PDB file of C-alpha atoms in Angstrom:
ATOM      1  CA  SER A  70       5.795  13.537  -5.139  1.00  0.00           C
ATOM      2  CA  ALA A  71       8.379  11.107  -6.450  1.00  0.00           C
ATOM      3  CA  VAL A  72       7.866   8.924  -9.491  1.00  0.00           C
ATOM      4  CA  ILE A  73       8.886   5.297  -9.117  1.00  0.00           C
ATOM      5  CA  SER A  74       9.755   2.945 -11.939  1.00  0.00           C
ATOM      6  CA  GLN A  75       9.648  -0.699 -11.011  1.00  0.00           C
ATOM      7  CA  LYS A  76      10.571  -3.668 -13.155  1.00  0.00           C
ATOM      8  CA  PRO A  77       9.782  -6.263 -14.198  1.00  0.00           C
ATOM      9  CA  SER A  78       6.059  -5.590 -14.094  1.00  0.00           C
ATOM     10  CA  ARG A  79       5.371  -9.314 -14.033  1.00  0.00           C
ATOM     11  CA  ASP A  80       7.165 -12.603 -14.276  1.00  0.00           C
ATOM     12  CA  ILE A  81       6.497 -16.309 -14.138  1.00  0.00           C
ATOM     13  CA  CYS A  82       9.326 -18.217 -12.496  1.00  0.00           C
ATOM     14  CA  GLN A  83      10.209 -21.808 -11.770  1.00  0.00           C
ATOM     15  CA  ARG A  84      10.363 -22.895  -8.155  1.00  0.00           C
ATOM     16  CA  GLY A  85      13.861 -22.911  -6.731  1.00  0.00           C
ATOM     17  CA  THR A  86      15.016 -19.974  -8.839  1.00  0.00           C
ATOM     18  CA  SER A  87      15.510 -16.326  -7.840  1.00  0.00           C
ATOM     19  CA  LEU A  88      14.120 -13.077  -9.196  1.00  0.00           C
ATOM     20  CA  THR A  89      15.533  -9.603  -8.710  1.00  0.00           C
ATOM     21  CA  ILE A  90      13.128  -6.678  -8.776  1.00  0.00           C
ATOM     22  CA  GLN A  91      14.454  -3.226  -9.520  1.00  0.00           C
ATOM     23  CA  CYS A  92      13.126   0.083  -8.221  1.00  0.00           C
ATOM     24  CA  GLN A  93      14.237   3.447  -9.593  1.00  0.00           C
ATOM     25  CA  VAL A  94      13.107   6.752  -8.077  1.00  0.00           C
ATOM     26  CA  ASP A  95      13.297  10.064  -9.922  1.00  0.00           C
ATOM     27  CA  SER A  96      14.619  11.912  -6.864  1.00  0.00           C
ATOM     28  CA  GLN A  97      16.949  11.170  -3.984  1.00  0.00           C
ATOM     29  CA  VAL A  98      15.261   9.574  -1.003  1.00  0.00           C
ATOM     30  CA  THR A  99      16.624   8.430   2.311  1.00  0.00           C
ATOM     31  CA  MET A 100      14.373   5.470   2.909  1.00  0.00           C
ATOM     32  CA  MET A 101      12.879   3.009   0.465  1.00  0.00           C
ATOM     33  CA  PHE A 102      10.362   0.389   1.441  1.00  0.00           C
ATOM     34  CA  TRP A 103       9.512  -3.004   0.013  1.00  0.00           C
ATOM     35  CA  TYR A 104       6.007  -4.385   0.460  1.00  0.00           C
ATOM     36  CA  ARG A 105       4.275  -7.619  -0.408  1.00  0.00           C
ATOM     37  CA  GLN A 106       0.614  -7.754  -1.401  1.00  0.00           C
ATOM     38  CA  GLN A 107      -0.876 -11.219  -1.402  1.00  0.00           C
ATOM     39  CA  PRO A 108      -4.349 -11.828  -2.849  1.00  0.00           C
ATOM     40  CA  GLY A 109      -7.052 -10.763  -0.431  1.00  0.00           C
ATOM     41  CA  GLN A 110      -4.532  -9.687   2.172  1.00  0.00           C
ATOM     42  CA  SER A 111      -3.253  -6.345   3.367  1.00  0.00           C
ATOM     43  CA  LEU A 112       0.019  -4.819   2.301  1.00  0.00           C
ATOM     44  CA  THR A 113       2.826  -6.224   4.403  1.00  0.00           C
ATOM     45  CA  LEU A 114       6.116  -4.428   4.905  1.00  0.00           C
ATOM     46  CA  ILE A 115       9.058  -6.685   4.074  1.00  0.00           C
ATOM     47  CA  ALA A 116      11.926  -4.347   4.856  1.00  0.00           C
ATOM     48  CA  THR A 117      13.195  -0.798   4.933  1.00  0.00           C
ATOM     49  CA  ALA A 118      16.272   0.039   2.875  1.00  0.00           C
ATOM     50  CA  ASN A 119      18.554   2.939   3.708  1.00  0.00           C
ATOM     51  CA  GLN A 120      21.483   3.848   1.511  1.00  0.00           C
ATOM     52  CA  GLY A 121      24.772   2.748   2.971  1.00  0.00           C
ATOM     53  CA  SER A 122      23.424   0.372   5.575  1.00  0.00           C
ATOM     54  CA  GLU A 123      21.901  -3.062   5.865  1.00  0.00           C
ATOM     55  CA  ALA A 124      18.199  -3.278   5.260  1.00  0.00           C
ATOM     56  CA  THR A 125      15.941  -3.635   8.283  1.00  0.00           C
ATOM     57  CA  TYR A 126      13.596  -6.605   7.988  1.00  0.00           C
ATOM     58  CA  GLU A 127      10.167  -7.000   9.546  1.00  0.00           C
ATOM     59  CA  SER A 128       9.167 -10.010  11.561  1.00  0.00           C
ATOM     60  CA  GLY A 129       8.721 -13.027   9.328  1.00  0.00           C
ATOM     61  CA  PHE A 130      11.124 -11.841   6.635  1.00  0.00           C
ATOM     62  CA  VAL A 131      14.822 -12.717   6.513  1.00  0.00           C
ATOM     63  CA  ILE A 132      17.758 -11.486   4.505  1.00  0.00           C
ATOM     64  CA  ASP A 133      18.614 -14.891   3.078  1.00  0.00           C
ATOM     65  CA  LYS A 134      15.185 -15.113   1.475  1.00  0.00           C
ATOM     66  CA  PHE A 135      14.773 -11.445   0.509  1.00  0.00           C
ATOM     67  CA  PRO A 136      18.197  -9.843   0.054  1.00  0.00           C
ATOM     68  CA  ILE A 137      18.013  -6.129  -0.635  1.00  0.00           C
ATOM     69  CA  SER A 138      20.537  -3.765  -2.134  1.00  0.00           C
ATOM     70  CA  ARG A 139      20.551   0.021  -1.863  1.00  0.00           C
ATOM     71  CA  PRO A 140      23.612   1.246  -3.744  1.00  0.00           C
ATOM     72  CA  ASN A 141      22.539   4.907  -3.955  1.00  0.00           C
ATOM     73  CA  LEU A 142      19.768   7.324  -3.021  1.00  0.00           C
ATOM     74  CA  THR A 143      17.615   6.625  -6.094  1.00  0.00           C
ATOM     75  CA  PHE A 144      17.806   2.866  -6.578  1.00  0.00           C
ATOM     76  CA  SER A 145      17.094  -0.383  -4.766  1.00  0.00           C
ATOM     77  CA  THR A 146      16.650  -4.034  -5.607  1.00  0.00           C
ATOM     78  CA  LEU A 147      14.765  -6.815  -3.879  1.00  0.00           C
ATOM     79  CA  THR A 148      15.615 -10.424  -4.657  1.00  0.00           C
ATOM     80  CA  VAL A 149      13.180 -13.215  -3.959  1.00  0.00           C
ATOM     81  CA  SER A 150      15.401 -16.269  -3.490  1.00  0.00           C
ATOM     82  CA  ASN A 151      14.777 -19.982  -3.825  1.00  0.00           C
ATOM     83  CA  MET A 152      11.193 -19.314  -4.778  1.00  0.00           C
ATOM     84  CA  SER A 153       8.237 -21.506  -3.965  1.00  0.00           C
ATOM     85  CA  PRO A 154       4.590 -21.126  -5.039  1.00  0.00           C
ATOM     86  CA  GLU A 155       3.912 -19.415  -1.686  1.00  0.00           C
ATOM     87  CA  ASP A 156       6.035 -16.505  -2.903  1.00  0.00           C
ATOM     88  CA  SER A 157       3.523 -15.763  -5.654  1.00  0.00           C
ATOM     89  CA  SER A 158       2.449 -12.245  -4.869  1.00  0.00           C
ATOM     90  CA  ILE A 159       2.709  -8.620  -5.891  1.00  0.00           C
ATOM     91  CA  TYR A 160       5.874  -6.916  -4.686  1.00  0.00           C
ATOM     92  CA  LEU A 161       5.835  -3.154  -4.364  1.00  0.00           C
ATOM     93  CA  CYS A 162       8.532  -0.586  -3.899  1.00  0.00           C
ATOM     94  CA  SER A 163       7.620   2.647  -2.135  1.00  0.00           C
ATOM     95  CA  VAL A 164       8.989   5.896  -0.761  1.00  0.00           C
ATOM     96  CA  ASP A 165       7.719   8.565   1.573  1.00  0.00           C
ATOM     97  CA  THR A 166       5.408  11.092  -0.108  1.00  0.00           C
ATOM     98  CA  GLY A 167       7.520  13.935   1.272  1.00  0.00           C
ATOM     99  CA  ASP A 168       4.650  15.552   3.146  1.00  0.00           C
ATOM    100  CA  ASN A 169       6.179  17.090   6.252  1.00  0.00           C
ATOM    101  CA  LEU A 170       3.009  16.582   8.258  1.00  0.00           C
ATOM    102  CA  PHE A 171       2.716  12.836   8.158  1.00  0.00           C
ATOM    103  CA  TYR A 172       4.068   9.608   6.755  1.00  0.00           C
ATOM    104  CA  GLY A 173       2.386   8.493   3.542  1.00  0.00           C
ATOM    105  CA  TYR A 174       3.660   6.427   0.665  1.00  0.00           C
ATOM    106  CA  THR A 175       4.157   6.706  -3.054  1.00  0.00           C
ATOM    107  CA  PHE A 176       4.229   3.264  -4.617  1.00  0.00           C
ATOM    108  CA  GLY A 177       5.623   1.810  -7.797  1.00  0.00           C
ATOM    109  CA  SER A 178       3.325  -0.128 -10.087  1.00  0.00           C
ATOM    110  CA  GLY A 179       4.420  -3.394  -8.581  1.00  0.00           C
ATOM    111  CA  THR A 180       5.849  -6.680  -9.783  1.00  0.00           C
ATOM    112  CA  ARG A 181       3.343  -9.486 -10.170  1.00  0.00           C
ATOM    113  CA  LEU A 182       5.221 -12.706  -9.490  1.00  0.00           C
ATOM    114  CA  THR A 183       3.885 -16.175 -10.197  1.00  0.00           C
ATOM    115  CA  VAL A 184       5.958 -19.160  -9.115  1.00  0.00           C
ATOM    116  CA  VAL A 185       5.165 -22.463 -10.802  1.00  0.00           C
TER     117      VAL A 185
ATOM    118  CA  GLN B 232      -7.687  -9.849  15.629  1.00  0.00           C
ATOM    119  CA  LYS B 233      -6.240  -7.793  12.796  1.00  0.00           C
ATOM    120  CA  GLU B 234      -5.216  -4.262  13.657  1.00  0.00           C
ATOM    121  CA  VAL B 235      -7.244  -2.912  10.748  1.00  0.00           C
ATOM    122  CA  GLU B 236     -10.350  -4.647   9.451  1.00  0.00           C
ATOM    123  CA  GLN B 237     -11.905  -3.864   6.095  1.00  0.00           C
ATOM    124  CA  ASP B 238     -14.743  -5.550   4.260  1.00  0.00           C
ATOM    125  CA  PRO B 239     -13.261  -6.926   1.002  1.00  0.00           C
ATOM    126  CA  GLY B 240     -16.484  -6.468  -0.963  1.00  0.00           C
ATOM    127  CA  PRO B 241     -16.927  -6.388  -3.862  1.00  0.00           C
ATOM    128  CA  LEU B 242     -19.220  -3.408  -3.676  1.00  0.00           C
ATOM    129  CA  SER B 243     -21.175  -2.703  -6.851  1.00  0.00           C
ATOM    130  CA  VAL B 244     -23.096   0.557  -7.272  1.00  0.00           C
ATOM    131  CA  PRO B 245     -24.710   2.434 -10.165  1.00  0.00           C
ATOM    132  CA  GLU B 246     -23.100   5.548 -11.514  1.00  0.00           C
ATOM    133  CA  GLY B 247     -24.040   8.616  -9.484  1.00  0.00           C
ATOM    134  CA  ALA B 248     -24.543   6.713  -6.232  1.00  0.00           C
ATOM    135  CA  ILE B 249     -23.001   7.726  -2.926  1.00  0.00           C
ATOM    136  CA  VAL B 250     -20.447   5.154  -1.860  1.00  0.00           C
ATOM    137  CA  SER B 251     -19.500   4.462   1.732  1.00  0.00           C
ATOM    138  CA  LEU B 252     -16.319   2.525   2.454  1.00  0.00           C
ATOM    139  CA  ASN B 253     -15.426   1.628   6.012  1.00  0.00           C
ATOM    140  CA  CYS B 254     -12.703   0.255   8.254  1.00  0.00           C
ATOM    141  CA  THR B 255     -12.287  -0.413  11.920  1.00  0.00           C
ATOM    142  CA  TYR B 256      -9.041  -0.423  13.836  1.00  0.00           C
ATOM    143  CA  SER B 257      -7.980  -1.645  17.234  1.00  0.00           C
ATOM    144  CA  ASN B 258      -5.020   0.454  18.391  1.00  0.00           C
ATOM    145  CA  SER B 259      -5.986   3.762  19.987  1.00  0.00           C
ATOM    146  CA  ALA B 260      -2.427   5.033  19.434  1.00  0.00           C
ATOM    147  CA  PHE B 261      -3.076   5.476  15.725  1.00  0.00           C
ATOM    148  CA  GLN B 262      -3.257   9.149  14.842  1.00  0.00           C
ATOM    149  CA  TYR B 263      -3.092   9.369  11.049  1.00  0.00           C
ATOM    150  CA  PHE B 264      -5.689   7.770   8.840  1.00  0.00           C
ATOM    151  CA  MET B 265      -5.272   7.366   5.117  1.00  0.00           C
ATOM    152  CA  TRP B 266      -7.134   6.113   2.103  1.00  0.00           C
ATOM    153  CA  TYR B 267      -5.312   4.689  -0.889  1.00  0.00           C
ATOM    154  CA  ARG B 268      -6.845   3.884  -4.244  1.00  0.00           C
ATOM    155  CA  GLN B 269      -5.442   1.027  -6.287  1.00  0.00           C
ATOM    156  CA  TYR B 270      -6.389   0.476  -9.890  1.00  0.00           C
ATOM    157  CA  SER B 271      -5.930  -2.948 -11.437  1.00  0.00           C
ATOM    158  CA  ARG B 272      -2.273  -3.728 -12.158  1.00  0.00           C
ATOM    159  CA  LYS B 273      -1.124  -0.509 -10.498  1.00  0.00           C
ATOM    160  CA  GLY B 274       0.361   0.361  -7.135  1.00  0.00           C
ATOM    161  CA  PRO B 275      -1.740   2.089  -4.482  1.00  0.00           C
ATOM    162  CA  GLU B 276      -1.929   5.886  -4.673  1.00  0.00           C
ATOM    163  CA  LEU B 277      -2.588   8.081  -1.688  1.00  0.00           C
ATOM    164  CA  LEU B 278      -6.044   9.583  -1.997  1.00  0.00           C
ATOM    165  CA  MET B 279      -6.321  11.575   1.213  1.00  0.00           C
ATOM    166  CA  TYR B 280      -5.521  11.510   4.867  1.00  0.00           C
ATOM    167  CA  THR B 281      -6.859  12.870   8.140  1.00  0.00           C
ATOM    168  CA  TYR B 282      -5.275  13.486  11.470  1.00  0.00           C
ATOM    169  CA  SER B 283      -7.126  12.353  14.585  1.00  0.00           C
ATOM    170  CA  SER B 284     -10.915  12.601  14.552  1.00  0.00           C
ATOM    171  CA  GLY B 285     -13.025  14.632  12.186  1.00  0.00           C
ATOM    172  CA  ASN B 286     -13.841  15.063   8.539  1.00  0.00           C
ATOM    173  CA  LYS B 287     -11.817  16.080   5.534  1.00  0.00           C
ATOM    174  CA  GLU B 288     -13.261  16.835   2.139  1.00  0.00           C
ATOM    175  CA  ASP B 289     -11.544  16.817  -1.240  1.00  0.00           C
ATOM    176  CA  GLY B 290     -13.853  17.232  -4.190  1.00  0.00           C
ATOM    177  CA  ARG B 291     -16.218  14.269  -4.320  1.00  0.00           C
ATOM    178  CA  PHE B 292     -14.346  12.471  -1.547  1.00  0.00           C
ATOM    179  CA  THR B 293     -14.877  12.846   2.193  1.00  0.00           C
ATOM    180  CA  ALA B 294     -12.792  11.032   4.787  1.00  0.00           C
ATOM    181  CA  GLN B 295     -14.198  10.665   8.264  1.00  0.00           C
ATOM    182  CA  VAL B 296     -12.608   9.348  11.441  1.00  0.00           C
ATOM    183  CA  ASP B 297     -14.352   8.574  14.707  1.00  0.00           C
ATOM    184  CA  LYS B 298     -11.666   7.732  17.239  1.00  0.00           C
ATOM    185  CA  SER B 299     -14.179   7.004  19.967  1.00  0.00           C
ATOM    186  CA  SER B 300     -15.498   4.046  17.999  1.00  0.00           C
ATOM    187  CA  LYS B 301     -12.251   3.405  16.074  1.00  0.00           C
ATOM    188  CA  TYR B 302     -14.097   3.740  12.792  1.00  0.00           C
ATOM    189  CA  ILE B 303     -12.746   5.109   9.490  1.00  0.00           C
ATOM    190  CA  SER B 304     -14.947   5.996   6.529  1.00  0.00           C
ATOM    191  CA  LEU B 305     -14.545   7.225   2.989  1.00  0.00           C
ATOM    192  CA  PHE B 306     -17.541   8.648   1.168  1.00  0.00           C
ATOM    193  CA  ILE B 307     -17.607   9.129  -2.591  1.00  0.00           C
ATOM    194  CA  ARG B 308     -20.340  11.363  -3.958  1.00  0.00           C
ATOM    195  CA  ASP B 309     -21.620  11.160  -7.522  1.00  0.00           C
ATOM    196  CA  SER B 310     -19.581   8.023  -8.129  1.00  0.00           C
ATOM    197  CA  GLN B 311     -18.145   7.522 -11.608  1.00  0.00           C
ATOM    198  CA  PRO B 312     -17.031   4.397 -13.473  1.00  0.00           C
ATOM    199  CA  SER B 313     -13.487   5.776 -13.172  1.00  0.00           C
ATOM    200  CA  ASP B 314     -13.820   5.345  -9.396  1.00  0.00           C
ATOM    201  CA  SER B 315     -13.865   1.575  -9.891  1.00  0.00           C
ATOM    202  CA  ALA B 316     -10.806   0.385  -7.988  1.00  0.00           C
ATOM    203  CA  THR B 317      -9.731  -1.191  -4.742  1.00  0.00           C
ATOM    204  CA  TYR B 318      -9.705   1.197  -1.804  1.00  0.00           C
ATOM    205  CA  LEU B 319      -7.338   0.544   1.072  1.00  0.00           C
ATOM    206  CA  CYS B 320      -7.583   2.216   4.436  1.00  0.00           C
ATOM    207  CA  ALA B 321      -4.373   2.662   6.390  1.00  0.00           C
ATOM    208  CA  THR B 322      -3.229   4.106   9.669  1.00  0.00           C
ATOM    209  CA  ASN B 323      -0.080   4.885  11.612  1.00  0.00           C
ATOM    210  CA  SER B 324       1.068   6.637  14.751  1.00  0.00           C
ATOM    211  CA  GLY B 325       3.132   9.215  12.903  1.00  0.00           C
ATOM    212  CA  GLY B 326       6.074   7.046  11.904  1.00  0.00           C
ATOM    213  CA  PHE B 327       6.522   4.991   8.773  1.00  0.00           C
ATOM    214  CA  LYS B 328       5.108   1.787  10.250  1.00  0.00           C
ATOM    215  CA  THR B 329       1.730   1.813   8.566  1.00  0.00           C
ATOM    216  CA  ILE B 330      -0.991  -0.776   8.944  1.00  0.00           C
ATOM    217  CA  PHE B 331      -3.110  -1.343   5.863  1.00  0.00           C
ATOM    218  CA  GLY B 332      -6.550  -2.831   5.492  1.00  0.00           C
ATOM    219  CA  ALA B 333      -6.955  -5.600   2.939  1.00  0.00           C
ATOM    220  CA  GLY B 334      -8.931  -3.336   0.618  1.00  0.00           C
ATOM    221  CA  THR B 335     -12.500  -3.080  -0.655  1.00  0.00           C
ATOM    222  CA  ARG B 336     -13.124  -3.646  -4.349  1.00  0.00           C
ATOM    223  CA  LEU B 337     -15.551  -1.096  -5.763  1.00  0.00           C
ATOM    224  CA  PHE B 338     -17.347  -1.361  -9.091  1.00  0.00           C
ATOM    225  CA  VAL B 339     -19.285   1.624 -10.393  1.00  0.00           C
ATOM    226  CA  LYS B 340     -21.571   0.621 -13.235  1.00  0.00           C
ATOM    227  CA  ALA B 341     -22.327   3.065 -16.034  1.00  0.00           C
TER     228      ALA B 341
END
């Protein structure tokens, strides 16, 4: 399965600022996924990013707050904009495991964001 | 009601114990059932999956699904300290829209 490098691994940011998280995959993939993992809560899909098209956002997430870029088949970025303490969370990049039988995920190590 | 419910734990067991981790789900359309393991400061990794009802075994791990009761289980035999992690159940209908449980923290004491 693919290997995902995600950075930064953690950051502490001031409220009102923005942070861009980078995700690099060691193979070409059609779809990349961005998840949020808040303490004690389940993984929540933020958006799906396909190369060459606008990202598709899940209910409760908007492009102005979480702009996503997907310039090629191995790279994507997620920006968390105008941050508030409520944005403190772990953000995870993921791709399909490539198993033809079902849809599973390979995840990056995540970005642990604290907004102060 | 959440689509997937999972007891957050923590669950603490002695080394060598049999561990039982469980989830319930509400949507009968779910067909694929997965378990992910997440070590501290790491992303989740897919441990195993099953399709529809039944059991699947992989080494010390057994995944079990009972669709009639909408119940998902993961059993770990001869648990090791290296099994200490958070275990997340997950399910989908075959597409990429996957619903995750909140995870159960497991501690295996040496």
